[in-house]
């Protein structure tokens, strides 16, 4: 499971011109589910996102998590994070999990992040979405649950 995590001052996702999710300060999590991902990947990544210390403290150092600052998360499914561009000009998506598996793990990730105390807003799985955000910093990190595997 791979995520591009962005610290934002605000963000919104729209489907057919209608907002499906909106947050103020917090995290935008663009989430890609890979073949072979499991509930353990969900657990690791949700915990990592909730506790990642990328928000400023009183000294303007990145020492606070989204939980500590009372921020939310806008989670958007993005299988293109798993695109393979090593050959040719068109990405291949063989590494991306089938839609049924990906949707189940996406929903589990959102639920787990919420259980950890982060208010979660969502995009719409398998829909064409417009994501608008203000990246605060900018701060963007790539997290990959495969790095946590033994």
GROMACS .gro file of C-alpha atoms in nm:
model
  150
    1UNK     CA    1   0.000   0.000   0.000
    2UNK     CA    2   0.142   0.331  -0.102
    3UNK     CA    3   0.033   0.681  -0.006
    4UNK     CA    4   0.128   1.031  -0.107
    5UNK     CA    5   0.058   1.229   0.209
    6UNK     CA    6   0.031   1.606   0.188
    7UNK     CA    7  -0.001   1.853   0.474
    8UNK     CA    8  -0.273   2.096   0.371
    9UNK     CA    9  -0.443   2.408   0.502
   10UNK     CA   10  -0.762   2.300   0.318
   11UNK     CA   11  -0.874   2.050   0.056
   12UNK     CA   12  -1.182   1.934  -0.130
   13UNK     CA   13  -1.270   1.654  -0.369
   14UNK     CA   14  -1.555   1.680  -0.620
   15UNK     CA   15  -1.735   1.428  -0.840
   16UNK     CA   16  -1.948   1.571  -1.120
   17UNK     CA   17  -1.915   1.916  -0.965
   18UNK     CA   18  -2.044   1.805  -0.624
   19UNK     CA   19  -1.819   1.800  -0.317
   20UNK     CA   20  -1.789   1.450  -0.170
   21UNK     CA   21  -1.528   1.547   0.089
   22UNK     CA   22  -1.385   1.865   0.238
   23UNK     CA   23  -1.139   1.939   0.519
   24UNK     CA   24  -0.964   2.236   0.673
   25UNK     CA   25  -0.612   2.188   0.805
   26UNK     CA   26  -0.494   1.828   0.794
   27UNK     CA   27  -0.379   1.564   0.551
   28UNK     CA   28  -0.466   1.469   0.197
   29UNK     CA   29  -0.388   1.100   0.157
   30UNK     CA   30  -0.371   0.975  -0.202
   31UNK     CA   31  -0.392   0.599  -0.150
   32UNK     CA   32  -0.284   0.322  -0.385
   33UNK     CA   33  -0.357  -0.042  -0.302
   34UNK     CA   34  -0.112  -0.295  -0.444
   35UNK     CA   35  -0.146  -0.662  -0.529
   36UNK     CA   36  -0.074  -0.857  -0.211
   37UNK     CA   37  -0.172  -0.582   0.033
   38UNK     CA   38  -0.348  -0.704   0.348
   39UNK     CA   39  -0.510  -0.577   0.666
   40UNK     CA   40  -0.160  -0.550   0.814
   41UNK     CA   41  -0.074  -0.291   0.547
   42UNK     CA   42  -0.392  -0.099   0.636
   43UNK     CA   43  -0.302  -0.101   1.005
   44UNK     CA   44   0.058   0.010   0.951
   45UNK     CA   45  -0.029   0.289   0.708
   46UNK     CA   46  -0.326   0.425   0.904
   47UNK     CA   47  -0.117   0.439   1.221
   48UNK     CA   48   0.171   0.601   1.036
   49UNK     CA   49  -0.056   0.870   0.887
   50UNK     CA   50  -0.231   0.944   1.217
   51UNK     CA   51   0.094   0.977   1.410
   52UNK     CA   52   0.326   1.130   1.151
   53UNK     CA   53   0.481   1.439   1.309
   54UNK     CA   54   0.466   1.690   1.023
   55UNK     CA   55   0.274   1.979   1.181
   56UNK     CA   56   0.452   2.273   1.345
   57UNK     CA   57   0.488   2.314   1.718
   58UNK     CA   58   0.533   2.646   1.899
   59UNK     CA   59   0.892   2.664   1.774
   60UNK     CA   60   0.781   2.602   1.413
   61UNK     CA   61   0.941   2.257   1.414
   62UNK     CA   62   0.760   1.957   1.266
   63UNK     CA   63   0.675   1.793   1.598
   64UNK     CA   64   0.297   1.745   1.599
   65UNK     CA   65   0.072   1.488   1.437
   66UNK     CA   66  -0.265   1.545   1.271
   67UNK     CA   67  -0.417   1.405   1.592
   68UNK     CA   68  -0.237   1.660   1.807
   69UNK     CA   69  -0.345   1.956   1.593
   70UNK     CA   70  -0.705   1.836   1.560
   71UNK     CA   71  -0.687   1.809   1.181
   72UNK     CA   72  -0.878   1.587   0.944
   73UNK     CA   73  -0.787   1.364   0.653
   74UNK     CA   74  -0.920   1.364   0.299
   75UNK     CA   75  -0.853   1.016   0.160
   76UNK     CA   76  -0.864   0.969  -0.217
   77UNK     CA   77  -0.812   0.637  -0.392
   78UNK     CA   78  -0.537   0.667  -0.652
   79UNK     CA   79  -0.427   0.349  -0.825
   80UNK     CA   80  -0.197   0.551  -1.054
   81UNK     CA   81   0.054   0.569  -0.768
   82UNK     CA   82   0.132   0.210  -0.863
   83UNK     CA   83   0.192   0.291  -1.228
   84UNK     CA   84   0.504   0.136  -1.382
   85UNK     CA   85   0.671   0.379  -1.622
   86UNK     CA   86   1.000   0.194  -1.674
   87UNK     CA   87   0.917   0.094  -2.031
   88UNK     CA   88   0.745   0.288  -2.303
   89UNK     CA   89   0.536   0.597  -2.259
   90UNK     CA   90   0.214   0.450  -2.123
   91UNK     CA   91   0.217   0.337  -1.760
   92UNK     CA   92   0.131  -0.021  -1.675
   93UNK     CA   93  -0.083  -0.094  -1.370
   94UNK     CA   94  -0.013  -0.461  -1.309
   95UNK     CA   95   0.101  -0.381  -0.954
   96UNK     CA   96  -0.237  -0.229  -0.861
   97UNK     CA   97  -0.482  -0.453  -0.677
   98UNK     CA   98  -0.806  -0.551  -0.854
   99UNK     CA   99  -1.083  -0.295  -0.791
  100UNK     CA  100  -1.282  -0.518  -0.554
  101UNK     CA  101  -0.981  -0.578  -0.330
  102UNK     CA  102  -0.863  -0.220  -0.355
  103UNK     CA  103  -1.203  -0.080  -0.258
  104UNK     CA  104  -1.230  -0.307   0.045
  105UNK     CA  105  -0.883  -0.208   0.170
  106UNK     CA  106  -0.946   0.160   0.091
  107UNK     CA  107  -1.263   0.150   0.303
  108UNK     CA  108  -1.078  -0.035   0.581
  109UNK     CA  109  -0.802   0.227   0.573
  110UNK     CA  110  -1.056   0.509   0.606
  111UNK     CA  111  -1.234   0.328   0.890
  112UNK     CA  112  -0.910   0.256   1.075
  113UNK     CA  113  -0.789   0.616   1.044
  114UNK     CA  114  -1.123   0.726   1.189
  115UNK     CA  115  -1.093   0.474   1.475
  116UNK     CA  116  -0.756   0.625   1.557
  117UNK     CA  117  -0.927   0.960   1.607
  118UNK     CA  118  -0.875   1.137   1.275
  119UNK     CA  119  -1.195   1.274   1.116
  120UNK     CA  120  -1.205   1.128   0.763
  121UNK     CA  121  -1.359   1.267   0.447
  122UNK     CA  122  -1.349   1.069   0.121
  123UNK     CA  123  -1.344   1.080  -0.249
  124UNK     CA  124  -1.557   0.830  -0.442
  125UNK     CA  125  -1.394   0.503  -0.537
  126UNK     CA  126  -1.364   0.443  -0.915
  127UNK     CA  127  -1.501   0.789  -0.998
  128UNK     CA  128  -1.337   1.067  -1.195
  129UNK     CA  129  -1.253   1.318  -0.923
  130UNK     CA  130  -1.126   1.671  -0.905
  131UNK     CA  131  -0.904   1.727  -0.603
  132UNK     CA  132  -0.830   2.082  -0.498
  133UNK     CA  133  -0.588   2.149  -0.215
  134UNK     CA  134  -0.356   2.403  -0.065
  135UNK     CA  135  -0.033   2.222   0.021
  136UNK     CA  136   0.098   2.377   0.342
  137UNK     CA  137   0.474   2.409   0.335
  138UNK     CA  138   0.475   2.242   0.090
  139UNK     CA  139   0.503   1.913   0.274
  140UNK     CA  140   0.456   1.591   0.077
  141UNK     CA  141   0.577   1.245   0.180
  142UNK     CA  142   0.555   0.905   0.014
  143UNK     CA  143   0.476   0.618   0.250
  144UNK     CA  144   0.498   0.255   0.143
  145UNK     CA  145   0.377  -0.021   0.374
  146UNK     CA  146   0.603  -0.270   0.196
  147UNK     CA  147   0.895  -0.097   0.367
  148UNK     CA  148   0.754  -0.210   0.703
  149UNK     CA  149   0.739  -0.578   0.605
  150UNK     CA  150   1.005  -0.809   0.748
   0.00000   0.00000   0.00000
